[in-house]
mmCIF file of C-alpha atoms and ligand atoms in Angstrom:
data_model
loop_
_atom_site.group_PDB
_atom_site.id
_atom_site.type_symbol
_atom_site.label_atom_id
_atom_site.label_comp_id
_atom_site.label_asym_id
_atom_site.label_seq_id
_atom_site.Cartn_x
_atom_site.Cartn_y
_atom_site.Cartn_z
ATOM 1 C CA UNK A 1 72.886 1.620 -8.057
ATOM 2 C CA UNK A 2 71.960 1.744 -11.720
ATOM 3 C CA UNK A 3 69.020 -0.387 -12.901
ATOM 4 C CA UNK A 4 71.282 -3.198 -14.215
ATOM 5 C CA UNK A 5 74.569 -4.858 -13.244
ATOM 6 C CA UNK A 6 76.155 -5.700 -16.586
ATOM 7 C CA UNK A 7 79.715 -4.563 -16.013
ATOM 8 C CA UNK A 8 82.047 -3.385 -13.275
ATOM 9 C CA UNK A 9 81.704 -0.065 -15.145
ATOM 10 C CA UNK A 10 78.141 0.096 -13.786
ATOM 11 C CA UNK A 11 79.298 0.608 -10.183
ATOM 12 C CA UNK A 12 81.301 3.262 -8.369
ATOM 13 C CA UNK A 13 83.966 2.580 -5.773
ATOM 14 C CA UNK A 14 81.549 3.596 -2.998
ATOM 15 C CA UNK A 15 78.884 1.264 -4.369
ATOM 16 C CA UNK A 16 81.351 -1.644 -4.407
ATOM 17 C CA UNK A 17 82.287 -0.948 -0.774
ATOM 18 C CA UNK A 18 78.604 -0.692 0.142
ATOM 19 C CA UNK A 19 77.896 -4.024 -1.597
ATOM 20 C CA UNK A 20 80.748 -5.656 0.325
ATOM 21 C CA UNK A 21 79.365 -4.384 3.635
ATOM 22 C CA UNK A 22 75.951 -5.773 2.739
ATOM 23 C CA UNK A 23 77.471 -9.072 1.533
ATOM 24 C CA UNK A 24 79.311 -9.466 4.852
ATOM 25 C CA UNK A 25 76.055 -8.712 6.658
ATOM 26 C CA UNK A 26 74.067 -11.340 4.727
ATOM 27 C CA UNK A 27 76.928 -13.810 5.222
ATOM 28 C CA UNK A 28 76.935 -13.226 8.971
ATOM 29 C CA UNK A 29 74.946 -16.038 10.636
ATOM 30 C CA UNK A 30 73.361 -13.721 13.212
ATOM 31 C CA UNK A 31 72.223 -11.013 10.791
ATOM 32 C CA UNK A 32 71.299 -13.334 7.910
ATOM 33 C CA UNK A 33 67.823 -13.952 9.399
ATOM 34 C CA UNK A 34 66.617 -10.414 8.746
ATOM 35 C CA UNK A 35 66.790 -10.982 4.969
ATOM 36 C CA UNK A 36 65.057 -14.365 5.017
ATOM 37 C CA UNK A 37 61.723 -13.322 3.509
ATOM 38 C CA UNK A 38 62.395 -10.000 1.809
ATOM 39 C CA UNK A 39 61.801 -11.488 -1.668
ATOM 40 C CA UNK A 40 58.628 -13.327 -0.724
ATOM 41 C CA UNK A 41 56.473 -14.019 -3.826
ATOM 42 C CA UNK A 42 59.194 -12.699 -6.149
ATOM 43 C CA UNK A 43 60.729 -14.513 -9.096
ATOM 44 C CA UNK A 44 64.059 -14.443 -10.856
ATOM 45 C CA UNK A 45 64.486 -15.631 -14.454
ATOM 46 C CA UNK A 46 67.852 -17.326 -14.974
ATOM 47 C CA UNK A 47 68.801 -17.422 -18.659
ATOM 48 C CA UNK A 48 71.686 -19.747 -19.545
ATOM 49 C CA UNK A 49 73.260 -20.211 -22.977
ATOM 50 C CA UNK A 50 76.286 -21.988 -21.445
ATOM 51 C CA UNK A 51 76.878 -24.584 -18.714
ATOM 52 C CA UNK A 52 77.387 -23.605 -15.067
ATOM 53 C CA UNK A 53 77.893 -24.985 -11.587
ATOM 54 C CA UNK A 54 78.667 -22.042 -9.284
ATOM 55 C CA UNK A 55 76.614 -19.375 -11.046
ATOM 56 C CA UNK A 56 73.435 -21.374 -11.293
ATOM 57 C CA UNK A 57 73.608 -22.779 -7.777
ATOM 58 C CA UNK A 58 74.638 -19.525 -6.090
ATOM 59 C CA UNK A 59 71.888 -17.505 -7.804
ATOM 60 C CA UNK A 60 69.192 -20.122 -7.285
ATOM 61 C CA UNK A 61 70.142 -20.914 -3.685
ATOM 62 C CA UNK A 62 70.663 -17.212 -2.902
ATOM 63 C CA UNK A 63 67.273 -16.190 -4.285
ATOM 64 C CA UNK A 64 65.577 -18.999 -2.337
ATOM 65 C CA UNK A 65 67.375 -17.978 0.863
ATOM 66 C CA UNK A 66 65.969 -14.462 0.433
ATOM 67 C CA UNK A 67 62.445 -15.900 0.184
ATOM 68 C CA UNK A 68 61.972 -15.827 -3.600
ATOM 69 C CA UNK A 69 61.839 -18.370 -6.404
ATOM 70 C CA UNK A 70 64.259 -18.703 -9.343
ATOM 71 C CA UNK A 71 63.399 -20.313 -12.692
ATOM 72 C CA UNK A 72 66.203 -21.980 -14.652
ATOM 73 C CA UNK A 73 65.928 -21.435 -18.416
ATOM 74 C CA UNK A 74 68.613 -23.540 -20.104
ATOM 75 C CA UNK A 75 69.963 -23.409 -23.651
ATOM 76 C CA UNK A 76 67.113 -25.569 -24.979
ATOM 77 C CA UNK A 77 64.320 -23.701 -23.212
ATOM 78 C CA UNK A 78 64.241 -20.292 -24.863
ATOM 79 C CA UNK A 79 67.081 -20.465 -27.438
ATOM 80 C CA UNK A 80 68.065 -16.817 -27.053
ATOM 81 C CA UNK A 81 67.738 -15.002 -30.362
ATOM 82 C CA UNK A 82 66.828 -18.168 -32.297
ATOM 83 C CA UNK A 83 63.291 -19.048 -31.229
ATOM 84 C CA UNK A 84 62.533 -15.370 -30.818
ATOM 85 C CA UNK A 85 64.466 -12.121 -30.629
ATOM 86 C CA UNK A 86 66.334 -11.007 -27.522
ATOM 87 C CA UNK A 87 64.211 -7.806 -27.173
ATOM 88 C CA UNK A 88 61.014 -9.904 -27.322
ATOM 89 C CA UNK A 89 62.374 -12.278 -24.682
ATOM 90 C CA UNK A 90 63.113 -9.295 -22.422
ATOM 91 C CA UNK A 91 59.622 -7.856 -23.020
ATOM 92 C CA UNK A 92 58.045 -11.169 -22.016
ATOM 93 C CA UNK A 93 60.205 -11.966 -19.011
ATOM 94 C CA UNK A 94 59.752 -8.540 -17.421
ATOM 95 C CA UNK A 95 55.947 -9.041 -17.409
ATOM 96 C CA UNK A 96 56.281 -12.246 -15.395
ATOM 97 C CA UNK A 97 59.383 -11.925 -13.232
ATOM 98 C CA UNK A 98 61.010 -9.342 -10.952
ATOM 99 C CA UNK A 99 64.647 -9.665 -12.014
ATOM 100 C CA UNK A 100 66.614 -11.419 -14.770
ATOM 101 C CA UNK A 101 70.112 -12.876 -14.760
ATOM 102 C CA UNK A 102 71.709 -14.071 -17.972
ATOM 103 C CA UNK A 103 74.791 -16.020 -19.066
ATOM 104 C CA UNK A 104 75.267 -15.573 -22.788
ATOM 105 C CA UNK A 105 77.803 -16.019 -25.540
ATOM 106 C CA UNK A 106 77.544 -12.431 -26.704
ATOM 107 C CA UNK A 107 77.836 -9.437 -24.384
ATOM 108 C CA UNK A 108 75.491 -7.646 -26.779
ATOM 109 C CA UNK A 109 72.675 -10.058 -25.852
ATOM 110 C CA UNK A 110 72.901 -9.062 -22.185
ATOM 111 C CA UNK A 111 72.966 -5.381 -23.086
ATOM 112 C CA UNK A 112 69.885 -5.903 -25.248
ATOM 113 C CA UNK A 113 68.080 -7.772 -22.460
ATOM 114 C CA UNK A 114 68.831 -4.843 -20.154
ATOM 115 C CA UNK A 115 67.726 -2.271 -22.719
ATOM 116 C CA UNK A 116 64.357 -3.893 -23.379
ATOM 117 C CA UNK A 117 63.564 -5.175 -19.871
ATOM 118 C CA UNK A 118 61.843 -3.004 -17.292
ATOM 119 C CA UNK A 119 63.190 -5.169 -14.466
ATOM 120 C CA UNK A 120 66.897 -5.305 -13.476
ATOM 121 C CA UNK A 121 69.270 -7.489 -15.493
ATOM 122 C CA UNK A 122 72.452 -9.059 -14.081
ATOM 123 C CA UNK A 123 75.349 -10.266 -16.243
ATOM 124 C CA UNK A 124 76.143 -13.817 -15.111
ATOM 125 C CA UNK A 125 79.019 -14.078 -17.661
ATOM 126 C CA UNK A 126 79.350 -13.036 -21.259
ATOM 127 C CA UNK A 127 82.234 -13.292 -23.692
ATOM 128 C CA UNK A 128 83.489 -9.872 -22.449
ATOM 129 C CA UNK A 129 82.834 -9.807 -18.704
ATOM 130 C CA UNK A 130 82.049 -11.725 -15.520
ATOM 131 C CA UNK A 131 81.303 -8.978 -12.971
ATOM 132 C CA UNK A 132 79.582 -11.193 -10.363
ATOM 133 C CA UNK A 133 82.676 -13.388 -10.123
ATOM 134 C CA UNK A 134 84.887 -10.354 -9.599
ATOM 135 C CA UNK A 135 82.658 -9.049 -6.793
ATOM 136 C CA UNK A 136 83.105 -12.390 -5.012
ATOM 137 C CA UNK A 137 86.855 -12.373 -5.742
ATOM 138 C CA UNK A 138 87.449 -8.939 -4.251
ATOM 139 C CA UNK A 139 85.288 -9.791 -1.234
ATOM 140 C CA UNK A 140 87.562 -12.813 -0.742
ATOM 141 C CA UNK A 141 90.692 -10.662 -1.042
ATOM 142 C CA UNK A 142 89.260 -8.267 1.554
ATOM 143 C CA UNK A 143 88.569 -11.144 3.948
ATOM 144 C CA UNK A 144 92.082 -12.578 3.593
ATOM 145 C CA UNK A 145 94.202 -9.439 3.221
ATOM 146 C CA UNK A 146 92.111 -6.855 5.072
ATOM 147 C CA UNK A 147 92.306 -4.472 2.089
ATOM 148 C CA UNK A 148 91.576 -4.376 -1.633
ATOM 149 C CA UNK A 149 94.049 -1.826 -2.907
ATOM 150 C CA UNK A 150 97.739 -1.039 -3.225
ATOM 151 C CA UNK A 151 98.838 -4.657 -3.695
ATOM 152 C CA UNK A 152 100.210 -6.490 -6.735
ATOM 153 C CA UNK A 153 97.588 -8.615 -8.513
ATOM 154 C CA UNK A 154 98.970 -10.943 -11.204
ATOM 155 C CA UNK A 155 96.544 -12.485 -13.683
ATOM 156 C CA UNK A 156 98.206 -15.352 -15.550
ATOM 157 C CA UNK A 157 96.235 -16.178 -18.654
ATOM 158 C CA UNK A 158 94.292 -15.038 -21.652
ATOM 159 C CA UNK A 159 92.570 -11.769 -22.382
ATOM 160 C CA UNK A 160 89.008 -12.882 -21.642
ATOM 161 C CA UNK A 161 85.887 -12.096 -19.619
ATOM 162 C CA UNK A 162 87.751 -12.669 -16.330
ATOM 163 C CA UNK A 163 90.791 -10.543 -17.111
ATOM 164 C CA UNK A 164 88.556 -7.747 -18.427
ATOM 165 C CA UNK A 165 86.362 -7.553 -15.323
ATOM 166 C CA UNK A 166 89.387 -7.951 -13.022
ATOM 167 C CA UNK A 167 91.209 -5.099 -14.777
ATOM 168 C CA UNK A 168 88.188 -2.814 -14.423
ATOM 169 C CA UNK A 169 87.902 -3.673 -10.725
ATOM 170 C CA UNK A 170 91.641 -3.158 -10.152
ATOM 171 C CA UNK A 171 91.455 0.252 -11.801
ATOM 172 C CA UNK A 172 88.341 1.195 -9.832
ATOM 173 C CA UNK A 173 89.578 0.083 -6.416
ATOM 174 C CA UNK A 174 93.251 1.046 -6.723
ATOM 175 C CA UNK A 175 94.852 -2.393 -7.097
ATOM 176 C CA UNK A 176 98.046 -2.694 -9.183
ATOM 177 C CA UNK A 177 97.373 -5.368 -11.776
ATOM 178 C CA UNK A 178 99.574 -7.066 -14.320
ATOM 179 C CA UNK A 179 98.359 -9.559 -16.904
ATOM 180 C CA UNK A 180 100.914 -12.245 -17.836
ATOM 181 C CA UNK A 181 99.690 -13.330 -21.225
ATOM 182 C CA UNK A 182 100.825 -15.092 -24.416
ATOM 183 C CA UNK A 183 101.438 -12.820 -27.383
ATOM 184 C CA UNK A 184 98.314 -12.398 -29.504
ATOM 185 C CA UNK A 185 95.946 -13.272 -26.638
ATOM 186 C CA UNK A 186 96.068 -9.975 -24.738
ATOM 187 C CA UNK A 187 92.944 -8.377 -23.209
ATOM 188 C CA UNK A 188 90.898 -6.169 -25.543
ATOM 189 C CA UNK A 189 92.405 -2.719 -26.086
ATOM 190 C CA UNK A 190 89.106 -1.043 -25.111
ATOM 191 C CA UNK A 191 89.151 -2.715 -21.661
ATOM 192 C CA UNK A 192 92.782 -1.764 -21.148
ATOM 193 C CA UNK A 193 92.004 1.861 -21.969
ATOM 194 C CA UNK A 194 88.998 2.105 -19.627
ATOM 195 C CA UNK A 195 90.821 0.273 -16.824
ATOM 196 C CA UNK A 196 93.786 2.619 -17.142
ATOM 197 C CA UNK A 197 91.494 5.648 -17.033
ATOM 198 C CA UNK A 198 90.007 4.313 -13.785
ATOM 199 C CA UNK A 199 93.497 3.506 -12.478
ATOM 200 C CA UNK A 200 94.667 7.027 -13.114
ATOM 201 C CA UNK A 201 92.002 8.284 -10.699
ATOM 202 C CA UNK A 202 92.649 5.610 -8.056
ATOM 203 C CA UNK A 203 96.435 5.779 -8.288
ATOM 204 C CA UNK A 204 96.875 2.189 -9.523
ATOM 205 C CA UNK A 205 98.835 0.741 -12.443
ATOM 206 C CA UNK A 206 97.508 -1.727 -15.020
ATOM 207 C CA UNK A 207 100.104 -3.525 -17.158
ATOM 208 C CA UNK A 208 100.368 -6.378 -19.626
ATOM 209 C CA UNK A 209 103.485 -8.479 -20.179
ATOM 210 C CA UNK A 210 104.425 -11.575 -22.157
ATOM 211 C CA UNK A 211 106.992 -12.475 -19.462
ATOM 212 C CA UNK A 212 105.457 -14.858 -16.873
ATOM 213 C CA UNK A 213 108.175 -14.288 -14.264
ATOM 214 C CA UNK A 214 107.877 -10.514 -14.505
ATOM 215 C CA UNK A 215 104.109 -10.875 -14.095
ATOM 216 C CA UNK A 216 104.172 -13.066 -10.997
ATOM 217 C CA UNK A 217 107.265 -11.589 -9.290
ATOM 218 C CA UNK A 218 106.435 -10.462 -5.706
ATOM 219 C CA UNK A 219 102.700 -10.706 -6.381
ATOM 220 C CA UNK A 220 100.316 -10.584 -3.408
ATOM 221 C CA UNK A 221 97.579 -12.259 -5.424
ATOM 222 C CA UNK A 222 98.006 -14.751 -8.274
ATOM 223 C CA UNK A 223 94.900 -15.431 -10.347
ATOM 224 C CA UNK A 224 94.392 -17.743 -13.284
ATOM 225 C CA UNK A 225 91.544 -18.992 -15.448
ATOM 226 C CA UNK A 226 91.087 -21.620 -18.163
ATOM 227 C CA UNK A 227 93.107 -20.897 -21.296
ATOM 228 C CA UNK A 228 90.151 -21.655 -23.591
ATOM 229 C CA UNK A 229 86.841 -20.243 -22.368
ATOM 230 C CA UNK A 230 83.401 -21.691 -23.045
ATOM 231 C CA UNK A 231 82.836 -21.261 -26.764
ATOM 232 C CA UNK A 232 86.584 -21.421 -27.552
ATOM 233 C CA UNK A 233 86.938 -25.208 -27.180
ATOM 234 C CA UNK A 234 88.136 -25.625 -30.779
ATOM 235 C CA UNK A 235 91.260 -23.579 -29.905
ATOM 236 C CA UNK A 236 92.110 -25.671 -26.840
ATOM 237 C CA UNK A 237 95.221 -27.352 -28.328
ATOM 238 C CA UNK A 238 96.613 -24.179 -29.871
ATOM 239 C CA UNK A 239 96.085 -22.214 -26.677
ATOM 240 C CA UNK A 240 97.618 -24.948 -24.498
ATOM 241 C CA UNK A 241 100.865 -24.618 -26.474
ATOM 242 C CA UNK A 242 100.849 -20.826 -26.301
ATOM 243 C CA UNK A 243 100.101 -20.697 -22.561
ATOM 244 C CA UNK A 244 102.171 -23.562 -21.121
ATOM 245 C CA UNK A 245 104.878 -21.232 -19.764
ATOM 246 C CA UNK A 246 102.197 -19.283 -17.873
ATOM 247 C CA UNK A 247 101.021 -22.406 -16.015
ATOM 248 C CA UNK A 248 100.790 -21.593 -12.304
ATOM 249 C CA UNK A 249 102.838 -24.454 -10.888
ATOM 250 C CA UNK A 250 104.880 -24.746 -7.701
ATOM 251 C CA UNK A 251 108.050 -23.458 -9.368
ATOM 252 C CA UNK A 252 106.434 -20.372 -10.911
ATOM 253 C CA UNK A 253 104.518 -19.681 -7.687
ATOM 254 C CA UNK A 254 107.811 -19.406 -5.720
ATOM 255 C CA UNK A 255 108.367 -16.041 -7.479
ATOM 256 C CA UNK A 256 105.238 -14.614 -5.796
ATOM 257 C CA UNK A 257 105.280 -13.458 -2.170
ATOM 258 C CA UNK A 258 105.288 -16.266 0.430
ATOM 259 C CA UNK A 259 101.824 -15.290 1.626
ATOM 260 C CA UNK A 260 100.406 -14.720 -1.879
ATOM 261 C CA UNK A 261 96.817 -15.826 -2.375
ATOM 262 C CA UNK A 262 96.135 -18.232 -5.222
ATOM 263 C CA UNK A 263 92.792 -17.517 -6.875
ATOM 264 C CA UNK A 264 90.759 -19.086 -9.694
ATOM 265 C CA UNK A 265 87.153 -18.473 -10.722
ATOM 266 C CA UNK A 266 86.739 -22.232 -11.392
ATOM 267 C CA UNK A 267 86.179 -24.600 -13.104
ATOM 268 C CA UNK A 268 89.920 -25.372 -13.009
ATOM 269 C CA UNK A 269 91.580 -27.474 -15.653
ATOM 270 C CA UNK A 270 94.126 -29.063 -13.329
ATOM 271 C CA UNK A 271 97.386 -29.790 -15.126
ATOM 272 C CA UNK A 272 96.764 -26.975 -17.622
ATOM 273 C CA UNK A 273 96.589 -23.457 -16.171
ATOM 274 C CA UNK A 274 97.243 -24.675 -12.605
ATOM 275 C CA UNK A 275 98.777 -27.716 -10.950
ATOM 276 C CA UNK A 276 97.427 -29.608 -7.923
ATOM 277 C CA UNK A 277 100.351 -28.522 -5.714
ATOM 278 C CA UNK A 278 99.242 -24.877 -6.086
ATOM 279 C CA UNK A 279 95.437 -25.131 -6.165
ATOM 280 C CA UNK A 280 95.465 -27.526 -3.195
ATOM 281 C CA UNK A 281 98.107 -25.553 -1.253
ATOM 282 C CA UNK A 282 97.571 -23.447 1.885
ATOM 283 C CA UNK A 283 97.794 -20.304 -0.292
ATOM 284 C CA UNK A 284 94.729 -21.285 -2.302
ATOM 285 C CA UNK A 285 91.397 -19.576 -1.536
ATOM 286 C CA UNK A 286 89.443 -20.907 -4.509
ATOM 287 C CA UNK A 287 86.563 -22.385 -2.505
ATOM 288 C CA UNK A 288 86.198 -19.195 -0.456
ATOM 289 C CA UNK A 289 85.781 -17.380 -3.774
ATOM 290 C CA UNK A 290 83.157 -19.910 -4.845
ATOM 291 C CA UNK A 291 81.211 -19.512 -1.587
ATOM 292 C CA UNK A 292 81.406 -15.734 -1.798
ATOM 293 C CA UNK A 293 79.515 -15.840 -5.102
ATOM 294 C CA UNK A 294 76.456 -16.575 -2.968
ATOM 295 C CA UNK A 295 76.920 -13.692 -0.520
ATOM 296 C CA UNK A 296 78.106 -11.062 -3.022
ATOM 297 C CA UNK A 297 75.232 -11.799 -5.416
ATOM 298 C CA UNK A 298 72.657 -11.676 -2.629
ATOM 299 C CA UNK A 299 73.920 -8.156 -1.892
ATOM 300 C CA UNK A 300 73.694 -7.192 -5.583
ATOM 301 C CA UNK A 301 70.148 -8.591 -5.844
ATOM 302 C CA UNK A 302 69.015 -6.808 -2.665
ATOM 303 C CA UNK A 303 70.347 -3.444 -3.847
ATOM 304 C CA UNK A 304 69.005 -3.793 -7.426
ATOM 305 C CA UNK A 305 65.586 -4.793 -6.105
ATOM 306 C CA UNK A 306 65.726 -2.045 -3.472
ATOM 307 C CA UNK A 307 65.109 -4.521 -0.673
ATOM 308 C CA UNK A 308 68.059 -3.414 1.452
HETATM 309 N N1 CP B 1 82.990 -19.353 -11.845
HETATM 310 C C1 CP B 1 81.864 -19.654 -12.488
HETATM 311 O O1 CP B 1 81.172 -18.792 -13.032
HETATM 312 O O2 CP B 1 81.543 -20.979 -12.456
HETATM 313 P P1 CP B 1 80.406 -21.677 -13.329
HETATM 314 O O3 CP B 1 80.812 -21.556 -14.774
HETATM 315 O O4 CP B 1 80.381 -23.109 -12.865
HETATM 316 O O5 CP B 1 79.116 -20.988 -13.071
HETATM 317 N N1 NVA B 2 86.732 -17.613 -18.825
HETATM 318 C C1 NVA B 2 85.893 -18.702 -18.395
HETATM 319 C C2 NVA B 2 85.274 -18.378 -17.075
HETATM 320 C C3 NVA B 2 84.421 -19.460 -16.488
HETATM 321 C C4 NVA B 2 83.769 -19.078 -15.197
HETATM 322 C C5 NVA B 2 84.835 -18.971 -19.446
HETATM 323 O O1 NVA B 2 84.251 -18.010 -19.973
HETATM 324 O O2 NVA B 2 84.600 -20.132 -19.765
#
């Protein structure tokens, strides 16, 4: 693996498959024990500019389970780029810790941390990407469907960090993906281009449509995310109007396959992008995805730190 895990573009298909094998191994109750102390005396710096439930807990619990210690640095602790520059923060943290994870507003901040830090840096969500979530999502798909390619993956929602990372992963692994999205809120052109280049090699198709029924029709996997991401709260009302017809409710979900998985990175805004009758239905695997954050990230940490 490369030194850092900033984007799905940082890993090859073989590396993703290897990480899944390792994640399944560390998840397995019998084998888990062999990784219990591999990070003894090691420290992870966890830099957060935004709130979190799953990311903070899965990284902190995961690092502890591997024998190390994680330090939470919240928005008021180091004030990324305000109290001191991002390069200086990187050049301090890498003298005291063994690995850094960061959740930032700007993707550029994570890239800068990686550039100036001698220890590995993991993207724990930026405005452009959320690669750790997508690793957990595809691990979940593998567990439920037995494969991670050649199916129809419908993402219902805005062009954002989630849709970008999911498109890259679909292109890389050979999943056919369609984004059902309101006009003017499509994923960034650059992500579409790179994802399509990857898809050309893997034999997959990546599409965008403004028609929600076309997007969800016969889908094997239906994924949604909040319409307004962290940092976009001021646009909540405007986005709610634009996205209402993409709401994943029971009626819309009937257009997907009967055994379609419902997925969501969480937190869910119930009654907005998804209704209770879908997120609480037998098709929903949202808490499996949440749990898999722990296992997938432990695999990423072990490989980056060369401890497995
Ligand atoms: N899915 C996810 O990243 O959740 P948090 O924002 O709670 O960390
Ligand atoms: N797109 C969402 C994902 C949250 C995990 C956000 O950035 O707020």
